[in-house]
Tab-separated table of C-alpha atoms in Angstrom:
chain	number	residue	atom	x	y	z
A	1031	MET	CA	-51.779	0.639	-15.168
A	1032	LYS	CA	-50.785	1.447	-11.603
A	1033	ASN	CA	-48.164	4.239	-11.361
A	1034	ILE	CA	-48.296	4.700	-15.142
A	1035	SER	CA	-48.464	8.216	-16.566
A	1036	PHE	CA	-48.287	9.568	-20.120
A	1037	LEU	CA	-45.868	12.296	-21.174
A	1038	HIS	CA	-47.860	13.230	-24.330
A	1039	PRO	CA	-51.504	12.221	-23.709
A	1040	GLU	CA	-52.654	14.481	-26.583
A	1041	PHE	CA	-51.734	11.667	-28.991
A	1042	PHE	CA	-54.743	9.704	-27.731
A	1043	TRP	CA	-56.854	11.974	-29.982
A	1044	LEU	CA	-55.524	9.847	-32.866
A	1045	PHE	CA	-57.822	7.050	-31.697
A	1046	LEU	CA	-60.625	9.049	-33.368
A	1047	ILE	CA	-59.182	7.784	-36.673
A	1048	VAL	CA	-59.818	4.139	-35.734
A	1049	PRO	CA	-63.649	4.116	-36.122
A	1050	ILE	CA	-63.241	6.054	-39.391
A	1051	LEU	CA	-60.852	3.389	-40.712
A	1052	ILE	CA	-63.208	0.601	-39.607
A	1053	GLY	CA	-66.140	2.277	-41.352
A	1054	TRP	CA	-64.064	2.839	-44.480
A	1055	TYR	CA	-62.956	-0.820	-44.470
A	1056	PHE	CA	-66.499	-2.189	-44.375
A	1057	TRP	CA	-67.697	0.329	-46.979
A	1058	LYS	CA	-64.849	-0.584	-49.340
A	1059	ARG	CA	-65.355	-4.308	-48.756
A	1060	ASN	CA	-69.031	-4.122	-49.651
A	1061	LYS	CA	-68.133	-1.993	-52.652
A	1062	GLN	CA	-65.575	-4.500	-53.943
A	1063	THR	CA	-67.696	-7.612	-53.386
A	1064	ALA	CA	-68.898	-8.957	-56.754
A	1065	THR	CA	-72.403	-10.417	-57.203
A	1066	LEU	CA	-72.890	-13.573	-59.203
A	1067	LYS	CA	-76.313	-15.118	-59.813
A	1068	ILE	CA	-76.381	-18.875	-60.323
A	1069	SER	CA	-79.199	-21.390	-60.257
A	1070	ALA	CA	-77.612	-23.644	-57.612
A	1071	ILE	CA	-74.462	-23.804	-55.443
A	1072	LYS	CA	-74.389	-27.556	-55.059
A	1073	GLY	CA	-71.268	-27.847	-57.146
A	1074	PHE	CA	-69.344	-25.363	-54.957
A	1075	LYS	CA	-69.982	-26.874	-51.534
A	1076	ALA	CA	-67.107	-29.344	-51.573
A	1077	THR	CA	-64.511	-26.663	-52.439
A	1078	THR	CA	-65.612	-24.053	-49.902
A	1079	SER	CA	-62.527	-22.702	-47.955
A	1080	LEU	CA	-62.335	-21.077	-44.514
A	1081	LEU	CA	-59.588	-18.641	-45.554
A	1082	PRO	CA	-61.845	-16.020	-47.206
A	1083	LYS	CA	-63.793	-15.726	-43.953
A	1084	LEU	CA	-60.546	-15.157	-42.027
A	1085	LYS	CA	-59.299	-12.459	-44.399
A	1086	PRO	CA	-60.552	-9.583	-42.128
A	1087	ILE	CA	-57.901	-10.667	-39.609
A	1088	LEU	CA	-55.391	-8.767	-41.720
A	1089	PHE	CA	-57.259	-5.529	-41.105
A	1090	VAL	CA	-57.601	-6.334	-37.378
A	1091	LEU	CA	-53.826	-6.806	-37.137
A	1092	ARG	CA	-53.270	-3.443	-38.825
A	1093	ILE	CA	-55.703	-1.691	-36.477
A	1094	LEU	CA	-54.016	-3.276	-33.445
A	1095	ALA	CA	-50.615	-2.159	-34.726
A	1096	LEU	CA	-51.916	1.376	-35.205
A	1097	SER	CA	-53.380	1.390	-31.668
A	1098	ALA	CA	-50.079	0.195	-30.173
A	1099	MET	CA	-48.228	2.960	-32.066
A	1100	ILE	CA	-50.633	5.624	-30.768
A	1101	VAL	CA	-50.125	4.491	-27.161
A	1102	ALA	CA	-46.357	4.430	-27.736
A	1103	LEU	CA	-46.471	8.018	-29.071
A	1104	ALA	CA	-48.226	9.045	-25.841
A	1105	ARG	CA	-45.023	7.932	-24.015
A	1106	PRO	CA	-46.243	5.740	-21.139
A	1107	GLN	CA	-43.920	5.912	-18.107
A	1108	SER	CA	-43.839	4.350	-14.677
A	1109	THR	CA	-42.754	6.779	-11.957
A	1110	ASP	CA	-40.888	5.891	-8.800
A	1111	VAL	CA	-40.826	8.770	-6.296
A	1112	THR	CA	-38.184	8.840	-3.572
A	1113	ASN	CA	-38.734	11.326	-0.737
A	1114	LYS	CA	-35.795	12.597	1.260
A	1115	THR	CA	-36.126	15.039	4.119
A	1116	ARG	CA	-33.566	17.197	5.808
A	1117	THR	CA	-33.986	19.220	8.979
A	1118	THR	CA	-33.126	22.817	8.178
A	1119	ARG	CA	-34.076	24.347	11.514
A	1120	GLY	CA	-33.317	22.289	14.611
A	1121	ILE	CA	-34.814	23.002	18.025
A	1122	ASP	CA	-33.227	22.107	21.358
A	1123	ILE	CA	-35.782	21.670	24.143
A	1124	VAL	CA	-35.292	21.138	27.875
A	1125	MET	CA	-38.248	20.125	30.014
A	1126	ALA	CA	-37.837	21.328	33.621
A	1127	ILE	CA	-40.218	19.319	35.819
A	1128	ASP	CA	-41.188	20.046	39.397
A	1129	VAL	CA	-40.857	16.805	41.429
A	1130	SER	CA	-41.774	18.171	44.837
A	1131	GLY	CA	-44.204	16.215	47.031
A	1132	SER	CA	-47.152	18.337	45.938
A	1133	MET	CA	-46.875	16.796	42.461
A	1134	LEU	CA	-48.548	13.724	43.994
A	1135	ALA	CA	-51.781	15.708	44.448
A	1136	LYS	CA	-54.787	13.919	42.984
A	1137	ASP	CA	-56.592	16.746	41.173
A	1138	LEU	CA	-55.201	15.239	37.952
A	1139	LYS	CA	-55.583	11.492	37.491
A	1140	PRO	CA	-54.025	9.405	38.881
A	1141	ASN	CA	-51.904	12.315	40.138
A	1142	ARG	CA	-50.161	15.371	38.689
A	1143	MET	CA	-46.822	13.660	38.155
A	1144	GLU	CA	-48.174	10.589	36.364
A	1145	ALA	CA	-50.463	12.716	34.186
A	1146	LEU	CA	-47.511	14.894	33.221
A	1147	LYS	CA	-45.259	11.924	32.407
A	1148	ARG	CA	-47.864	10.490	30.030
A	1149	VAL	CA	-48.435	13.771	28.177
A	1150	ALA	CA	-44.725	14.684	28.086
A	1151	SER	CA	-43.897	11.254	26.628
A	1152	GLU	CA	-46.331	11.836	23.755
A	1153	PHE	CA	-44.783	15.274	23.208
A	1154	VAL	CA	-41.301	13.720	22.917
A	1155	LYS	CA	-42.538	11.116	20.410
A	1156	GLU	CA	-43.963	13.875	18.203
A	1157	ARG	CA	-40.604	15.738	18.036
A	1158	PRO	CA	-38.465	13.227	16.068
A	1159	ASN	CA	-36.225	15.909	14.547
A	1160	ASP	CA	-35.371	17.829	17.729
A	1161	ARG	CA	-32.983	17.293	20.619
A	1162	ILE	CA	-34.609	17.082	24.045
A	1163	GLY	CA	-33.229	17.135	27.590
A	1164	LEU	CA	-34.765	16.660	31.024
A	1165	VAL	CA	-34.197	18.584	34.269
A	1166	VAL	CA	-35.965	17.780	37.547
A	1167	TYR	CA	-36.165	20.102	40.511
A	1168	ALA	CA	-37.663	20.572	43.948
A	1169	ALA	CA	-35.687	22.736	46.395
A	1170	GLU	CA	-32.634	21.656	44.375
A	1171	SER	CA	-32.250	20.545	40.763
A	1172	TYR	CA	-30.206	18.282	38.560
A	1173	THR	CA	-30.025	17.203	34.932
A	1174	LYS	CA	-31.669	13.814	34.512
A	1175	THR	CA	-30.944	13.676	30.773
A	1176	PRO	CA	-28.719	16.065	28.798
A	1177	VAL	CA	-30.005	17.399	25.483
A	1178	THR	CA	-29.997	14.445	23.098
A	1179	SER	CA	-31.558	13.249	19.855
A	1180	ASP	CA	-31.947	9.741	21.328
A	1181	LYS	CA	-35.664	9.731	22.125
A	1182	ALA	CA	-35.477	6.290	23.731
A	1183	VAL	CA	-33.145	7.689	26.399
A	1184	VAL	CA	-35.452	10.650	27.057
A	1185	LEU	CA	-38.559	8.457	27.269
A	1186	ASP	CA	-36.823	6.070	29.653
A	1187	ALA	CA	-35.737	9.002	31.832
A	1188	LEU	CA	-39.302	10.359	31.873
A	1189	LYS	CA	-40.589	6.970	32.961
A	1190	GLY	CA	-38.234	7.113	35.935
A	1191	VAL	CA	-39.330	10.564	37.133
A	1192	LYS	CA	-40.839	10.266	40.614
A	1193	TYR	CA	-40.900	11.756	44.089
A	1194	ASP	CA	-38.183	9.851	45.941
A	1195	ASN	CA	-36.658	12.291	48.446
A	1196	VAL	CA	-33.422	12.487	46.427
A	1197	LEU	CA	-33.926	16.231	46.317
A	1198	GLN	CA	-34.775	18.375	49.302
A	1199	ASP	CA	-38.500	19.010	49.228
A	1200	GLY	CA	-39.746	22.457	48.281
A	1201	THR	CA	-40.210	24.415	45.047
A	1202	GLY	CA	-37.123	26.155	43.696
A	1203	ILE	CA	-38.364	27.532	40.391
A	1204	GLY	CA	-35.215	29.643	40.007
A	1205	VAL	CA	-32.768	26.726	40.366
A	1206	GLY	CA	-34.861	24.543	38.054
A	1207	LEU	CA	-34.887	27.210	35.344
A	1208	ALA	CA	-31.195	28.028	35.833
A	1209	THR	CA	-30.206	24.372	35.403
A	1210	ALA	CA	-32.290	24.129	32.219
A	1211	VAL	CA	-30.701	27.334	30.862
A	1212	ASN	CA	-27.252	25.935	31.658
A	1213	ARG	CA	-28.063	22.892	29.518
A	1214	LEU	CA	-28.937	25.128	26.530
A	1215	LYS	CA	-26.602	28.127	26.760
A	1216	ASP	CA	-23.898	26.548	24.555
A	1217	SER	CA	-26.357	25.012	22.087
A	1218	LYS	CA	-25.807	25.808	18.395
A	1219	ALA	CA	-29.466	25.151	17.573
A	1220	LYS	CA	-31.431	27.803	15.700
A	1221	SER	CA	-34.077	27.772	18.433
A	1222	LYS	CA	-33.724	26.986	22.149
A	1223	VAL	CA	-36.744	26.314	24.367
A	1224	VAL	CA	-37.392	25.529	28.030
A	1225	ILE	CA	-40.733	24.077	29.141
A	1226	LEU	CA	-40.911	24.903	32.848
A	1227	LEU	CA	-43.629	23.176	34.844
A	1228	THR	CA	-44.546	23.760	38.501
A	1229	ASP	CA	-47.523	23.313	40.802
A	1230	GLY	CA	-46.638	25.770	43.545
A	1231	VAL	CA	-44.862	28.963	44.551
A	1232	ASN	CA	-41.137	29.623	44.683
A	1233	ASN	CA	-40.189	28.864	48.302
A	1234	ALA	CA	-36.719	27.340	48.039
A	1235	GLY	CA	-33.420	27.562	46.192
A	1236	PHE	CA	-30.708	30.203	46.075
A	1237	ILE	CA	-31.417	31.588	42.574
A	1238	ASP	CA	-34.117	34.190	41.990
A	1239	PRO	CA	-36.504	33.029	39.206
A	1240	ARG	CA	-36.555	36.504	37.620
A	1241	MET	CA	-32.769	36.553	37.448
A	1242	ALA	CA	-32.815	33.114	35.847
A	1243	SER	CA	-35.316	34.355	33.236
A	1244	GLU	CA	-33.050	37.319	32.431
A	1245	ILE	CA	-30.160	34.902	31.876
A	1246	ALA	CA	-32.407	32.822	29.604
A	1247	LYS	CA	-33.242	35.936	27.599
A	1248	GLU	CA	-29.526	36.791	27.318
A	1249	TYR	CA	-28.869	33.419	25.684
A	1250	GLY	CA	-31.895	33.666	23.387
A	1251	ILE	CA	-33.810	30.922	25.199
A	1252	LYS	CA	-37.590	31.003	25.099
A	1253	VAL	CA	-39.417	29.750	28.214
A	1254	TYR	CA	-42.922	28.279	28.139
A	1255	THR	CA	-44.258	28.106	31.693
A	1256	ILE	CA	-46.998	25.750	32.866
A	1257	GLY	CA	-48.869	25.955	36.159
A	1258	ILE	CA	-50.390	22.560	36.938
A	1259	GLY	CA	-53.254	22.195	39.415
A	1260	THR	CA	-56.982	22.697	39.663
A	1261	ASN	CA	-58.688	25.847	40.889
A	1262	GLY	CA	-59.683	25.672	44.561
A	1263	MET	CA	-59.018	22.608	46.720
A	1264	ALA	CA	-57.203	19.356	45.957
A	1265	GLU	CA	-56.043	16.197	47.756
A	1266	PHE	CA	-52.404	16.772	48.805
A	1267	PRO	CA	-50.022	14.350	50.537
A	1268	TYR	CA	-49.096	15.633	54.007
A	1269	ALA	CA	-47.488	12.635	55.738
A	1270	ILE	CA	-46.346	9.033	55.272
A	1271	ALA	CA	-48.106	6.277	57.194
A	1272	PRO	CA	-46.149	3.491	58.969
A	1273	ASN	CA	-46.923	1.173	56.043
A	1274	GLY	CA	-45.125	3.596	53.688
A	1275	GLN	CA	-48.302	4.917	52.050
A	1276	PHE	CA	-48.948	8.670	51.690
A	1277	LEU	CA	-51.748	10.243	53.682
A	1278	PHE	CA	-53.855	12.841	51.874
A	1279	ARG	CA	-56.053	15.743	52.890
A	1280	MET	CA	-57.852	18.564	51.130
A	1281	MET	CA	-55.727	21.706	50.791
A	1282	GLN	CA	-55.831	24.967	48.842
A	1283	VAL	CA	-54.049	24.960	45.467
A	1284	GLU	CA	-51.548	27.813	45.259
A	1285	ILE	CA	-49.638	28.592	42.084
A	1286	ASP	CA	-47.614	31.777	41.601
A	1287	GLU	CA	-49.151	32.598	38.242
A	1288	LYS	CA	-47.847	36.175	38.325
A	1289	LEU	CA	-44.253	34.926	38.515
A	1290	MET	CA	-44.803	32.318	35.800
A	1291	LYS	CA	-46.305	34.935	33.477
A	1292	GLU	CA	-43.349	37.265	34.107
A	1293	ILE	CA	-40.836	34.545	33.247
A	1294	ALA	CA	-42.693	33.732	30.014
A	1295	ALA	CA	-43.048	37.416	29.031
A	1296	THR	CA	-39.360	38.161	29.698
A	1297	THR	CA	-38.241	35.388	27.326
A	1298	ASP	CA	-40.942	35.889	24.642
A	1299	GLY	CA	-42.597	32.653	25.739
A	1300	LYS	CA	-46.118	31.951	26.939
A	1301	TYR	CA	-47.817	30.927	30.186
A	1302	PHE	CA	-50.363	28.099	30.397
A	1303	ARG	CA	-52.571	26.775	33.188
A	1304	ALA	CA	-53.346	23.056	33.325
A	1305	THR	CA	-56.333	22.325	35.563
A	1306	SER	CA	-57.099	18.846	34.225
A	1307	ASN	CA	-55.571	15.972	32.271
A	1308	LYS	CA	-57.227	17.213	29.078
A	1309	SER	CA	-56.052	20.806	29.463
A	1310	LEU	CA	-52.489	19.586	30.141
A	1311	GLU	CA	-52.626	17.542	26.944
A	1312	ASN	CA	-53.933	20.551	25.010
A	1313	ILE	CA	-51.100	22.727	26.354
A	1314	TYR	CA	-48.391	20.378	25.114
A	1315	ASN	CA	-50.186	20.099	21.769
A	1316	GLU	CA	-50.192	23.897	21.481
A	1317	ILE	CA	-46.490	24.147	22.333
A	1318	ASN	CA	-45.881	21.429	19.751
A	1319	LYS	CA	-47.607	23.595	17.132
A	1320	LEU	CA	-45.911	26.829	18.225
A	1321	GLU	CA	-42.426	25.329	17.954
A	1322	LYS	CA	-42.362	23.908	14.459
A	1323	THR	CA	-39.204	22.358	13.078
A	1324	GLU	CA	-38.616	23.379	9.468
A	1325	ILE	CA	-38.157	20.377	7.203
A	1326	GLU	CA	-36.882	20.525	3.641
A	1327	GLU	CA	-38.368	17.788	1.506
A	1328	MET	CA	-36.695	16.683	-1.695
A	1329	LYS	CA	-38.419	14.432	-4.198
A	1330	TYR	CA	-36.494	12.341	-6.714
A	1331	PHE	CA	-38.436	11.047	-9.726
A	1332	ASN	CA	-37.174	7.953	-11.543
A	1333	TYR	CA	-38.927	7.392	-14.868
A	1334	ASP	CA	-39.040	4.025	-16.622
A	1335	GLU	CA	-40.104	4.329	-20.272
A	1336	LYS	CA	-42.760	1.807	-21.311
A	1337	TYR	CA	-43.184	2.730	-25.008
A	1338	ARG	CA	-40.506	0.393	-26.416
A	1339	PRO	CA	-42.496	-2.878	-25.973
A	1340	LEU	CA	-45.458	-1.191	-27.684
A	1341	VAL	CA	-43.294	-0.194	-30.679
A	1342	PHE	CA	-41.984	-3.756	-30.984
A	1343	LEU	CA	-45.548	-5.075	-30.683
A	1344	ALA	CA	-46.735	-2.741	-33.461
A	1345	LEU	CA	-43.841	-3.755	-35.712
A	1346	GLY	CA	-44.500	-7.433	-34.954
A	1347	LEU	CA	-48.175	-7.089	-35.849
A	1348	LEU	CA	-47.343	-5.309	-39.122
A	1349	VAL	CA	-44.753	-7.955	-40.056
A	1350	LEU	CA	-47.275	-10.700	-39.263
A	1351	GLU	CA	-49.920	-8.941	-41.355
A	1352	ILE	CA	-47.529	-8.647	-44.325
A	1353	LEU	CA	-46.427	-12.285	-44.026
A	1354	LEU	CA	-50.035	-13.521	-43.946
A	1355	ARG	CA	-50.949	-11.258	-46.850
A	1356	LYS	CA	-48.031	-12.509	-48.960
A	1357	THR	CA	-48.467	-16.204	-48.089
A	1358	ILE	CA	-51.682	-17.720	-46.773
A	1359	PHE	CA	-54.045	-14.983	-48.024
A	1360	ARG	CA	-52.182	-14.238	-51.252
A	1361	SER	CA	-54.795	-15.883	-53.457
A	1362	PHE	CA	-57.640	-13.938	-51.853
A	1363	ILE	CA	-56.332	-10.348	-52.126
């Protein structure tokens, strides 16, 4: 009876009649059975028939027909539910990622950049109904992926994020934010968000970060800022060896948290500090919860009536009972 429901289950109370009818049948049968005393039954043995013993089958057929009718009255139905969803509130998100050399620091494992790429990829996968773009910046910035609903493109672009000297080294928070805002300013989405991540202080670029945040506010863009890096000292790259490998040394972690908090406050966003892989993961999970996409779910119910076979079964049993009563069992009624 999987996926079967009953429209009028109250009719099952009629099954209380069945034991009453069975009791009445046996009481009436005993009442109507005649008693005949004879000295011997030897003369009757050869003419004994099986039909009188099978006579109760007529009553069984009637009870089965009644039971089938009761179930049919309860209106059994199979239900097929089709779910359809529609996005009613889309969100456009641009992730602005710092790709300066300091992102190779090893306070997050294996380094800040690789830890970020892993967490950001999971974030993208959990936003199937939103459009996402990617901006990378150091002293300069460029759009690696425009805002798109094609998550495969975004994930592939994230995989390719690395420190490769394409951009002049340094940290231009203002140019990174301005480029991200430029990607969203013409968006028709109900909500526009920039996730701005850095691990240092603004020391490059020709755009003031505060001015960029004011522009973001003007266009209704919310900025979540993330400072990535442990508290205290961390292993930073400072030179490249002849074999092409980076050389590391312990250096003080410096993040302009005051600036990042100002940018977030100006745009009604929020500032986060990621000091470990786990805290970075928690930050993206929190942003994921804060920026919910509204989904309208519509359910379509297709009902398939199952009472008709039961009605035909009941009628068939009654017809069979009448035929047997009028033919085979006619002499015994």
